[in-house]
Amino acid sequence: MNVSIRIIALALPILVAGCASYGPFHPNSSAQPLNSVRGPADGRYKLAFIEFGDQGSALDTSQRTAALEVIHQAKRPLLLVYIHGWQNNANSGDVCRFEHFLDTVSQFPEVRAAKGNVIGVYIAWRGIDITLPVAKFLTFWSRKATGETIAAQNGCLATISELALAARAPDKQLHRCILLGHSFGGLVLENTISHSILDASSTGTRNTSPWDMAVAFNPADSSIGTRQLVSELDYLYKYDPNRHAYIGRASGTEASVVDENRPFLIILQSENDQATGQFFPIGTGLFNVVNLRAHWDRVPVPGANGQKVSEREFYTHTPGNNKYLVNYKVVPLGDTPAPPNLLAKDNRAVDANALVNHPDYSFYTSERNDGHEDKFCVNGNYNPDEVRPPSGKEIWRRWQFVFTGNARVPCWIVRVPKEIIWGHGGLWSDNSVAMLAALLRIHFPLNAEGKAASGEPRVVPGTPDVQKLNRDKLR
């Protein structure tokens, strides 16, 4: 017994030393009421932090107030809300990469011409709780559980909704609200907004989401919830190829039309992401063994005319690695010359993708995906005043989003080549950002005057006619 106590006594200081600090990392105070907001002196973008604890509670409620004040002051807000993933927090290198992304967006010609106010909100949580080199990788289960807890509680959804509603205030001359999540942050994002997408109001209709677009990069979550979301959307909508839209199945719901180019959620999955493609099935499999989970229900595959498979297939695979759910793929169209009349100097494919519509869902990339953008982060810090020259290694390619099968619903689950998103953490690469710019333009196409069309509210339909639904499924 004495030996055991001595071992624990010796190990405890090591474990304590290896624990990550608790937040908030950016607390506000009476002396520094805006410590949670920063940005360059010329105001071309603002970055605000909102931090949550392990139980989903805000660690400093004044952070949300400060972020809302930045949005209230902006006349033309382009709001980008980002939830980080595993091994990150409000003081990690991911902050630098997100800030570089905001700076990139703020300096593109279209944003400048529109006089857009670029505002980034970094929603942070303890994605890392142990810093020891080997032991930190054993936090997969605890951090996954923490992400699930944050998504299940009220604070995160309430915060996202209030930020989005502030950006949509009647006095705004222009507004956009884009939600982004990565890894376990993608888990938080998807689980947080899925209920909102299908939420029913007291009037018998369903609410629309206050945000315009939601994108999850390499989400590290089981696809059980995604299968349920896709199944519900398949229950509510029927795809009409003539209108290129998803039409409400319920009678009298002609207004419940969602254009094909405006899905409620887009999941982007890198084809060479080992973390979600290989480690996630191993991690969830071990969890099943430890917890003696042997029985699995057989559940229907969305859009598969009654086919059922073990729910284990969805528990042990993330959405973008699940063969029963993936419904889109980015395919190469080959090398191409650079388009004319581009004004941007760095990552010019963003400019090319923003200037024109994409009726065939094709888009450009212009870089070699060699980590060129990483050099702008030094020791995890970003300097907005640093001169950032072009890479000098352009290679122009065209790509296309192609429907590949499975349920055709307003939720895109897309496999993406490694040339665009490299591995698990490649969401901030130049080519990934260029693809995101294309998705924004697909989501908000230019009208005849060359201005981005405003997104009309999307009304989720009521309960469909089950007999008609069954007839549609049998065709």
XYZ file of N, CA, C and O in Angstrom, residues 50-207:
632
model
N -15.044 33.794 -27.669
C -16.074 33.404 -26.713
C -15.707 31.999 -26.238
O -15.647 31.069 -27.038
N -15.453 31.851 -24.937
C -14.912 30.599 -24.401
C -15.939 29.878 -23.532
O -16.664 30.498 -22.743
N -15.959 28.537 -23.703
C -16.881 27.692 -22.958
C -16.116 26.670 -22.117
O -15.045 26.212 -22.500
N -16.717 26.297 -20.977
C -16.145 25.279 -20.126
C -16.605 23.891 -20.531
O -17.390 23.719 -21.469
N -16.136 22.885 -19.791
C -16.402 21.493 -20.151
C -17.878 21.118 -20.068
O -18.307 20.143 -20.689
N -18.668 21.862 -19.292
C -20.092 21.574 -19.159
C -20.949 22.465 -20.053
O -22.179 22.477 -19.935
N -20.307 23.199 -20.965
C -21.059 24.021 -21.912
C -21.435 25.392 -21.404
O -22.226 26.098 -22.055
N -20.897 25.798 -20.263
C -21.196 27.118 -19.713
C -20.163 28.137 -20.185
O -18.972 27.819 -20.302
N -20.613 29.348 -20.465
C -19.691 30.419 -20.851
C -18.763 30.734 -19.691
O -19.211 30.870 -18.538
N -17.474 30.857 -19.961
C -16.500 31.141 -18.914
C -16.437 32.620 -18.571
O -15.974 32.992 -17.497
N -16.873 33.467 -19.498
C -16.888 34.918 -19.271
C -18.014 35.480 -20.129
O -17.862 35.641 -21.334
N -19.158 35.752 -19.519
C -20.321 36.187 -20.297
C -20.102 37.524 -20.996
O -20.781 37.830 -21.971
N -19.148 38.313 -20.507
C -18.881 39.600 -21.153
C -18.244 39.417 -22.527
O -18.256 40.345 -23.346
N -17.681 38.226 -22.803
C -17.091 37.990 -24.126
C -18.164 38.026 -25.211
O -17.950 38.583 -26.289
N -19.323 37.411 -24.937
C -20.402 37.453 -25.922
C -20.902 38.880 -26.106
O -21.171 39.306 -27.229
N -21.014 39.618 -25.004
C -21.441 41.022 -25.094
C -20.496 41.827 -25.966
O -20.915 42.636 -26.801
N -19.191 41.594 -25.788
C -18.187 42.326 -26.569
C -18.280 41.968 -28.048
O -18.190 42.844 -28.917
N -18.470 40.669 -28.359
C -18.601 40.248 -29.753
C -19.850 40.846 -30.389
O -19.826 41.310 -31.536
N -20.950 40.867 -29.644
C -22.196 41.443 -30.166
C -22.042 42.931 -30.432
O -22.594 43.458 -31.412
N -21.293 43.615 -29.594
C -21.095 45.051 -29.796
C -20.334 45.319 -31.091
O -20.639 46.274 -31.817
N -19.350 44.459 -31.409
C -18.633 44.603 -32.687
C -19.601 44.435 -33.856
O -19.562 45.188 -34.834
N -20.506 43.465 -33.760
C -21.480 43.230 -34.835
C -22.462 44.395 -34.921
O -22.813 44.853 -36.023
N -22.928 44.890 -33.770
C -23.872 46.002 -33.770
C -23.285 47.233 -34.460
O -24.002 47.981 -35.141
N -21.993 47.465 -34.280
C -21.348 48.645 -34.849
C -21.099 48.510 -36.350
O -20.896 49.509 -37.033
N -21.110 47.305 -36.876
C -20.815 47.075 -38.293
C -22.070 47.295 -39.130
O -23.147 46.792 -38.809
N -21.933 48.022 -40.212
C -23.055 48.259 -41.125
C -23.203 47.139 -42.143
O -24.299 46.851 -42.611
N -22.099 46.502 -42.485
C -22.126 45.459 -43.521
C -21.347 44.232 -43.024
O -20.285 43.909 -43.543
N -21.867 43.557 -42.009
C -21.098 42.476 -41.383
C -20.999 41.216 -42.249
O -21.997 40.705 -42.754
N -19.785 40.742 -42.406
C -19.509 39.409 -42.928
C -19.003 38.623 -41.730
O -17.836 38.694 -41.357
N -19.918 37.888 -41.095
C -19.631 37.232 -39.829
C -19.233 35.781 -40.067
O -19.964 35.012 -40.688
N -18.069 35.391 -39.546
C -17.536 34.041 -39.679
C -17.322 33.478 -38.277
O -16.447 33.935 -37.540
N -18.166 32.535 -37.894
C -18.111 31.941 -36.563
C -17.444 30.579 -36.681
O -17.884 29.719 -37.445
N -16.375 30.375 -35.922
C -15.566 29.152 -36.040
C -15.450 28.437 -34.709
O -15.158 29.054 -33.683
N -15.675 27.107 -34.719
C -15.508 26.262 -33.539
C -14.326 25.327 -33.803
O -14.360 24.524 -34.739
N -13.283 25.430 -33.000
C -12.063 24.650 -33.220
C -12.237 23.205 -32.769
O -13.263 22.820 -32.183
N -11.236 22.403 -33.030
C -11.312 20.982 -32.742
C -10.351 20.507 -31.666
O -9.851 21.285 -30.849
N -10.074 19.209 -31.724
C -9.227 18.527 -30.745
C -7.827 19.130 -30.740
O -7.313 19.604 -31.759
N -7.181 19.113 -29.574
C -5.808 19.579 -29.371
C -5.664 21.095 -29.576
O -4.562 21.588 -29.838
N -6.774 21.820 -29.482
C -6.716 23.277 -29.604
C -7.556 23.922 -28.507
O -8.379 23.277 -27.866
N -7.320 25.221 -28.319
C -8.104 26.011 -27.370
C -8.022 27.472 -27.804
O -7.665 27.748 -28.959
N -8.333 28.392 -26.920
C -8.354 29.807 -27.275
C -6.971 30.428 -27.299
O -6.833 31.634 -27.533
N -5.937 29.608 -27.104
C -4.577 30.150 -27.086
C -3.625 29.287 -27.911
O -2.421 29.345 -27.738
N -4.159 28.490 -28.837
C -3.330 27.562 -29.609
C -3.061 28.101 -31.013
O -3.540 29.174 -31.404
N -2.315 27.331 -31.790
C -1.950 27.757 -33.134
C -3.128 27.901 -34.071
O -3.045 28.616 -35.082
N -4.255 27.257 -33.759
C -5.433 27.367 -34.609
C -5.975 28.791 -34.618
O -6.593 29.223 -35.584
N -5.754 29.518 -33.526
C -6.171 30.927 -33.481
C -5.455 31.715 -34.572
O -6.059 32.501 -35.308
N -4.157 31.473 -34.679
C -3.347 32.166 -35.690
C -3.835 31.846 -37.091
O -3.978 32.731 -37.937
N -4.121 30.576 -37.346
C -4.560 30.183 -38.683
C -5.926 30.779 -39.020
O -6.169 31.183 -40.158
N -6.820 30.834 -38.038
C -8.121 31.453 -38.269
C -7.965 32.945 -38.520
O -8.630 33.522 -39.386
N -7.070 33.599 -37.780
C -6.866 35.031 -37.979
C -6.276 35.311 -39.359
O -6.646 36.290 -40.015
N -5.355 34.448 -39.803
C -4.820 34.607 -41.156
C -5.930 34.465 -42.198
O -5.978 35.193 -43.197
N -6.858 33.536 -41.960
C -8.003 33.360 -42.841
C -8.850 34.631 -42.884
O -9.257 35.090 -43.966
N -9.126 35.228 -41.725
C -9.905 36.468 -41.679
C -9.207 37.577 -42.452
O -9.840 38.337 -43.204
N -7.896 37.674 -42.264
C -7.123 38.701 -42.964
C -7.189 38.484 -44.471
O -7.346 39.425 -45.253
N -7.075 37.214 -44.900
C -7.175 36.893 -46.321
C -8.523 37.327 -46.888
O -8.601 37.972 -47.943
N -9.593 37.004 -46.175
C -10.945 37.369 -46.628
C -11.088 38.885 -46.709
O -11.648 39.421 -47.678
N -10.564 39.584 -45.720
C -10.760 41.043 -45.657
C -10.060 41.782 -46.788
O -10.470 42.895 -47.137
N -9.012 41.181 -47.366
C -8.226 41.897 -48.364
C -8.582 41.535 -49.793
O -7.967 42.062 -50.729
N -9.588 40.682 -49.982
C -9.945 40.351 -51.350
C -10.806 41.438 -51.976
O -11.612 42.081 -51.294
N -10.592 41.666 -53.292
C -11.225 42.796 -53.972
C -12.737 42.864 -53.781
O -13.281 43.956 -53.576
N -13.430 41.732 -53.849
C -14.884 41.785 -53.734
C -15.320 42.280 -52.363
O -16.254 43.083 -52.249
N -14.638 41.829 -51.319
C -14.990 42.264 -49.972
C -14.703 43.750 -49.807
O -15.498 44.500 -49.225
N -13.581 44.186 -50.347
C -13.248 45.615 -50.261
C -14.232 46.460 -51.050
O -14.666 47.529 -50.597
N -14.607 45.988 -52.240
C -15.555 46.745 -53.063
C -16.910 46.867 -52.375
O -17.594 47.889 -52.480
N -17.302 45.823 -51.659
C -18.582 45.845 -50.948
C -18.487 46.554 -49.605
O -19.501 46.720 -48.920
N -17.266 46.969 -49.226
C -17.016 47.597 -47.934
C -17.525 46.720 -46.797
O -18.146 47.183 -45.837
N -17.261 45.439 -46.942
C -17.712 44.487 -45.932
C -16.912 44.599 -44.651
O -15.703 44.843 -44.680
N -17.589 44.434 -43.538
C -16.950 44.419 -42.219
C -16.702 42.967 -41.821
O -17.623 42.269 -41.373
N -15.477 42.501 -41.983
C -15.140 41.114 -41.682
C -14.996 40.944 -40.173
O -14.171 41.603 -39.537
N -15.818 40.057 -39.611
C -15.818 39.804 -38.166
C -15.691 38.299 -37.950
O -16.499 37.517 -38.460
N -14.682 37.902 -37.223
C -14.511 36.500 -36.872
C -14.793 36.287 -35.399
O -14.360 37.075 -34.559
N -15.545 35.257 -35.087
C -15.789 34.873 -33.691
C -15.222 33.473 -33.500
O -15.664 32.525 -34.168
N -14.247 33.355 -32.634
C -13.574 32.088 -32.343
C -14.227 31.496 -31.106
O -14.007 31.957 -29.985
N -15.078 30.493 -31.303
C -15.731 29.822 -30.187
C -14.785 28.735 -29.670
O -14.479 27.778 -30.378
N -14.348 28.917 -28.443
C -13.278 28.075 -27.892
C -13.795 27.216 -26.744
O -14.736 27.574 -26.040
N -13.142 26.070 -26.589
C -13.403 25.151 -25.488
C -12.100 24.408 -25.210
O -11.116 24.608 -25.928
N -12.068 23.581 -24.195
C -10.817 22.884 -23.863
C -10.665 21.653 -24.734
O -10.900 20.529 -24.319
N -10.254 21.883 -25.987
C -10.014 20.768 -26.890
C -8.764 20.002 -26.535
O -8.507 18.926 -27.063
N -7.968 20.559 -25.629
C -6.782 19.865 -25.122
C -6.769 20.038 -23.616
O -6.923 21.144 -23.104
N -6.649 18.924 -22.871
C -6.591 19.026 -21.414
C -5.338 18.404 -20.821
O -5.079 18.543 -19.638
N -4.544 17.716 -21.655
C -3.245 17.185 -21.228
C -2.224 17.534 -22.299
O -2.474 17.325 -23.487
N -1.082 18.058 -21.889
C -0.090 18.522 -22.849
C 1.107 17.589 -22.985
O 1.989 17.844 -23.815
N 1.178 16.541 -22.182
C 2.293 15.601 -22.308
C 2.291 14.975 -23.699
O 1.223 14.599 -24.217
N 3.438 14.852 -24.361
C 3.510 14.456 -25.773
C 2.732 13.205 -26.143
O 2.062 13.162 -27.157
N 2.812 12.158 -25.330
C 2.123 10.908 -25.656
C 0.740 10.870 -25.023
O -0.254 10.523 -25.664
N 0.667 11.264 -23.770
C -0.589 11.169 -23.021
C -1.704 12.007 -23.641
O -2.883 11.658 -23.532
N -1.357 13.096 -24.322
C -2.405 13.969 -24.863
C -3.248 13.258 -25.924
O -4.413 13.612 -26.140
N -2.675 12.243 -26.574
C -3.438 11.526 -27.582
C -4.437 10.549 -26.957
O -5.318 10.036 -27.647
N -4.295 10.314 -25.662
C -5.249 9.453 -24.969
C -6.489 10.224 -24.514
O -7.375 9.661 -23.880
N -6.526 11.518 -24.821
C -7.675 12.344 -24.428
C -8.791 12.296 -25.469
O -9.767 13.029 -25.344
N -8.646 11.438 -26.476
C -9.660 11.345 -27.529
C -11.057 11.178 -26.938
O -11.990 11.886 -27.297
N -11.211 10.231 -26.004
C -12.533 9.901 -25.486
C -13.086 11.015 -24.609
O -14.264 11.363 -24.711
N -12.242 11.586 -23.742
C -12.730 12.639 -22.846
C -13.076 13.911 -23.614
O -14.073 14.580 -23.334
N -12.260 14.249 -24.623
C -12.535 15.479 -25.374
C -13.735 15.297 -26.309
O -14.492 16.239 -26.546
N -13.912 14.094 -26.846
C -15.094 13.822 -27.654
C -16.351 13.969 -26.795
O -17.345 14.580 -27.206
N -16.301 13.407 -25.579
C -17.436 13.514 -24.664
C -17.713 14.968 -24.291
O -18.867 15.388 -24.187
N -16.645 15.755 -24.119
C -16.811 17.169 -23.793
C -17.475 17.913 -24.948
O -18.374 18.740 -24.742
N -17.047 17.630 -26.168
C -17.677 18.258 -27.326
C -19.156 17.926 -27.412
O -19.990 18.788 -27.720
N -19.496 16.673 -27.118
C -20.896 16.247 -27.143
C -21.699 16.967 -26.057
O -22.855 17.350 -26.269
N -21.074 17.166 -24.888
C -21.749 17.876 -23.793
C -22.018 19.323 -24.177
O -23.126 19.847 -23.957
N -21.029 20.004 -24.746
C -21.189 21.398 -25.135
C -22.306 21.538 -26.171
O -23.136 22.447 -26.096
N -22.351 20.610 -27.125
C -23.384 20.657 -28.155
C -24.766 20.408 -27.568
O -25.765 20.954 -28.058
N -24.843 19.569 -26.526
C -26.135 19.210 -25.954
C -26.704 20.299 -25.049
O -27.916 20.353 -24.837
N -25.855 21.154 -24.506
C -26.327 22.200 -23.606
C -26.836 23.409 -24.407
O -26.791 23.431 -25.628
N -27.300 24.421 -23.691
C -27.974 25.551 -24.339
C -27.042 26.691 -24.738
O -27.341 27.444 -25.660
N -25.909 26.814 -24.040
C -25.094 28.010 -24.198
C -24.560 28.232 -25.594
O -24.615 29.344 -26.120
N -24.031 27.169 -26.230
C -23.398 27.323 -27.537
C -24.425 27.699 -28.602
O -24.218 28.629 -29.386
N -25.558 26.983 -28.650
C -26.591 27.297 -29.642
C -27.150 28.684 -29.425
O -27.354 29.437 -30.384
N -27.394 29.056 -28.163
C -27.920 30.391 -27.876
C -26.950 31.469 -28.344
O -27.354 32.497 -28.911
N -25.663 31.226 -28.135
C -24.643 32.196 -28.554
C -24.603 32.328 -30.067
O -24.613 33.442 -30.611
N -24.562 31.190 -30.770
C -24.527 31.227 -32.231
C -25.760 31.924 -32.785
O -25.670 32.766 -33.692
N -26.929 31.606 -32.247
C -28.172 32.208 -32.729
C -28.179 33.713 -32.511
O -28.579 34.482 -33.394
N -27.730 34.148 -31.339
C -27.738 35.585 -31.063
C -26.745 36.331 -31.953
O -27.037 37.430 -32.435
N -25.583 35.738 -32.191
C -24.619 36.370 -33.093
C -25.208 36.505 -34.499
O -25.094 37.558 -35.145
N -25.842 35.422 -34.991
C -26.420 35.430 -36.330
C -27.557 36.437 -36.433
O -27.686 37.164 -37.438
N -28.406 36.504 -35.421
C -29.519 37.458 -35.438
C -29.012 38.896 -35.404
O -29.588 39.779 -36.050
N -27.931 39.137 -34.662
C -27.355 40.486 -34.627
C -26.846 40.900 -36.002
O -26.988 42.054 -36.419
N -26.265 39.935 -36.730
C -25.770 40.235 -38.078
C -26.919 40.498 -39.054
O -26.721 41.153 -40.081
N -28.113 39.983 -38.756
C -29.283 40.154 -39.612
C -30.168 41.342 -39.204
O -31.276 41.490 -39.711
N -29.702 42.165 -38.293
C -30.526 43.278 -37.802
C -31.018 44.138 -38.966
O -30.333 44.283 -39.990
N -32.236 44.710 -38.842
C -32.845 45.470 -39.957
C -32.010 46.636 -40.464
O -32.155 47.040 -41.621
N -31.137 47.182 -39.623
C -30.358 48.344 -40.053
C -29.121 47.969 -40.863
O -28.407 48.855 -41.340
N -28.874 46.665 -41.060
C -27.676 46.261 -41.799
C -27.887 46.435 -43.301
O -28.911 46.045 -43.850
N -26.905 47.020 -43.952
C -26.968 47.231 -45.399
C -26.621 45.951 -46.158
O -26.987 45.786 -47.318
N -25.916 45.067 -45.513
C -25.522 43.776 -46.079
C -25.229 42.861 -44.897
O -24.764 43.319 -43.859
N -25.544 41.600 -45.040
C -25.208 40.694 -43.940
C -24.944 39.299 -44.484
O -25.548 38.851 -45.456
N -24.015 38.638 -43.835
C -23.720 37.238 -44.086
C -23.309 36.630 -42.751
O -22.593 37.256 -41.961
N -23.742 35.405 -42.491
C -23.289 34.693 -41.299
C -22.951 33.277 -41.704
O -23.839 32.504 -42.093
N -21.673 32.929 -41.617
C -21.170 31.625 -42.012
C -20.642 30.921 -40.771
O -19.823 31.471 -40.024
N -21.105 29.693 -40.547
C -20.634 28.894 -39.415
C -19.633 27.862 -39.909
O -19.862 27.188 -40.916
N -18.525 27.729 -39.185
C -17.464 26.798 -39.545
C -17.080 25.974 -38.328
O -17.038 26.487 -37.199
N -16.811 24.694 -38.534
C -16.352 23.845 -37.444
C -15.352 22.831 -37.960
O -15.441 22.392 -39.101
N -14.405 22.438 -37.110
C -13.364 21.488 -37.526
C -13.193 20.403 -36.474
O -13.202 20.675 -35.271
N -13.046 19.148 -36.932
C -12.746 18.026 -36.056
C -13.839 17.883 -34.984
O -15.017 17.815 -35.306
N -13.468 17.878 -33.699
C -14.483 17.850 -32.655
C -15.313 19.132 -32.672
O -16.438 19.149 -32.172
N -14.751 20.206 -33.222
C -15.537 21.425 -33.407
C -16.615 21.235 -34.458
O -17.692 21.829 -34.388
N -16.334 20.378 -35.456
C -17.360 19.998 -36.417
C -18.447 19.185 -35.747
O -19.637 19.312 -36.079
N -18.047 18.328 -34.800
C -19.017 17.584 -33.981
C -19.934 18.561 -33.250
O -21.166 18.410 -33.268
N -19.332 19.562 -32.588
C -20.119 20.553 -31.852
C -21.054 21.286 -32.798
O -22.255 21.451 -32.516
N -20.530 21.738 -33.934
C -21.342 22.498 -34.878
C -22.522 21.677 -35.382
O -23.678 22.128 -35.330
N -22.248 20.471 -35.880
C -23.321 19.668 -36.462
C -24.390 19.327 -35.434
O -25.589 19.457 -35.691
N -23.968 18.895 -34.252
C -24.940 18.518 -33.230
C -25.684 19.720 -32.671
O -26.842 19.604 -32.264
N -25.056 20.877 -32.663
C -25.702 22.084 -32.160
C -26.807 22.556 -33.101
O -27.900 22.907 -32.662
N -26.524 22.559 -34.419
C -27.487 23.168 -35.338
C -28.490 22.171 -35.914
O -29.510 22.601 -36.465
N -28.242 20.861 -35.812
C -29.148 19.893 -36.416
C -30.560 20.023 -35.861
O -31.549 19.984 -36.599
N -30.663 20.182 -34.544
C -31.986 20.329 -33.940
C -32.644 21.624 -34.402
O -33.858 21.675 -34.598
N -31.844 22.667 -34.575
C -32.395 23.948 -35.016
C -32.927 23.861 -36.443
O -33.944 24.463 -36.778
N -32.238 23.095 -37.294
C -32.673 22.949 -38.685
C -34.078 22.363 -38.757
O -34.899 22.745 -39.590
N -34.378 21.443 -37.858
C -35.653 20.732 -37.887
C -36.617 21.218 -36.808
O -37.643 20.586 -36.566
N -36.302 22.330 -36.176
C -37.098 22.813 -35.053
C -38.514 23.168 -35.482
O -38.734 23.749 -36.548
N -39.495 22.833 -34.666
C -40.895 23.162 -34.940
C -41.347 24.286 -34.015
O -41.021 24.310 -32.833
N -42.107 25.232 -34.562
C -42.618 26.344 -33.764
C -44.034 26.043 -33.296
O -44.665 25.066 -33.696
N -44.573 26.917 -32.471
C -45.909 26.706 -31.916
C -47.006 26.872 -32.961
O -48.150 26.500 -32.723
N -46.676 27.441 -34.109
C -47.691 27.651 -35.149
C -47.874 26.429 -36.030
O -48.705 26.421 -36.925
N -47.079 25.387 -35.801
C -47.194 24.187 -36.622
C -46.257 24.194 -37.808
O -46.107 23.197 -38.502
N -45.620 25.342 -38.074
C -44.595 25.402 -39.119
C -43.239 25.207 -38.458
O -43.141 25.060 -37.248
N -42.198 25.230 -39.262
C -40.864 25.045 -38.705
C -40.048 26.317 -38.869
O -40.217 27.059 -39.834
N -39.164 26.542 -37.926
C -38.361 27.758 -37.939
C -37.252 27.676 -38.971
O -36.778 26.597 -39.310
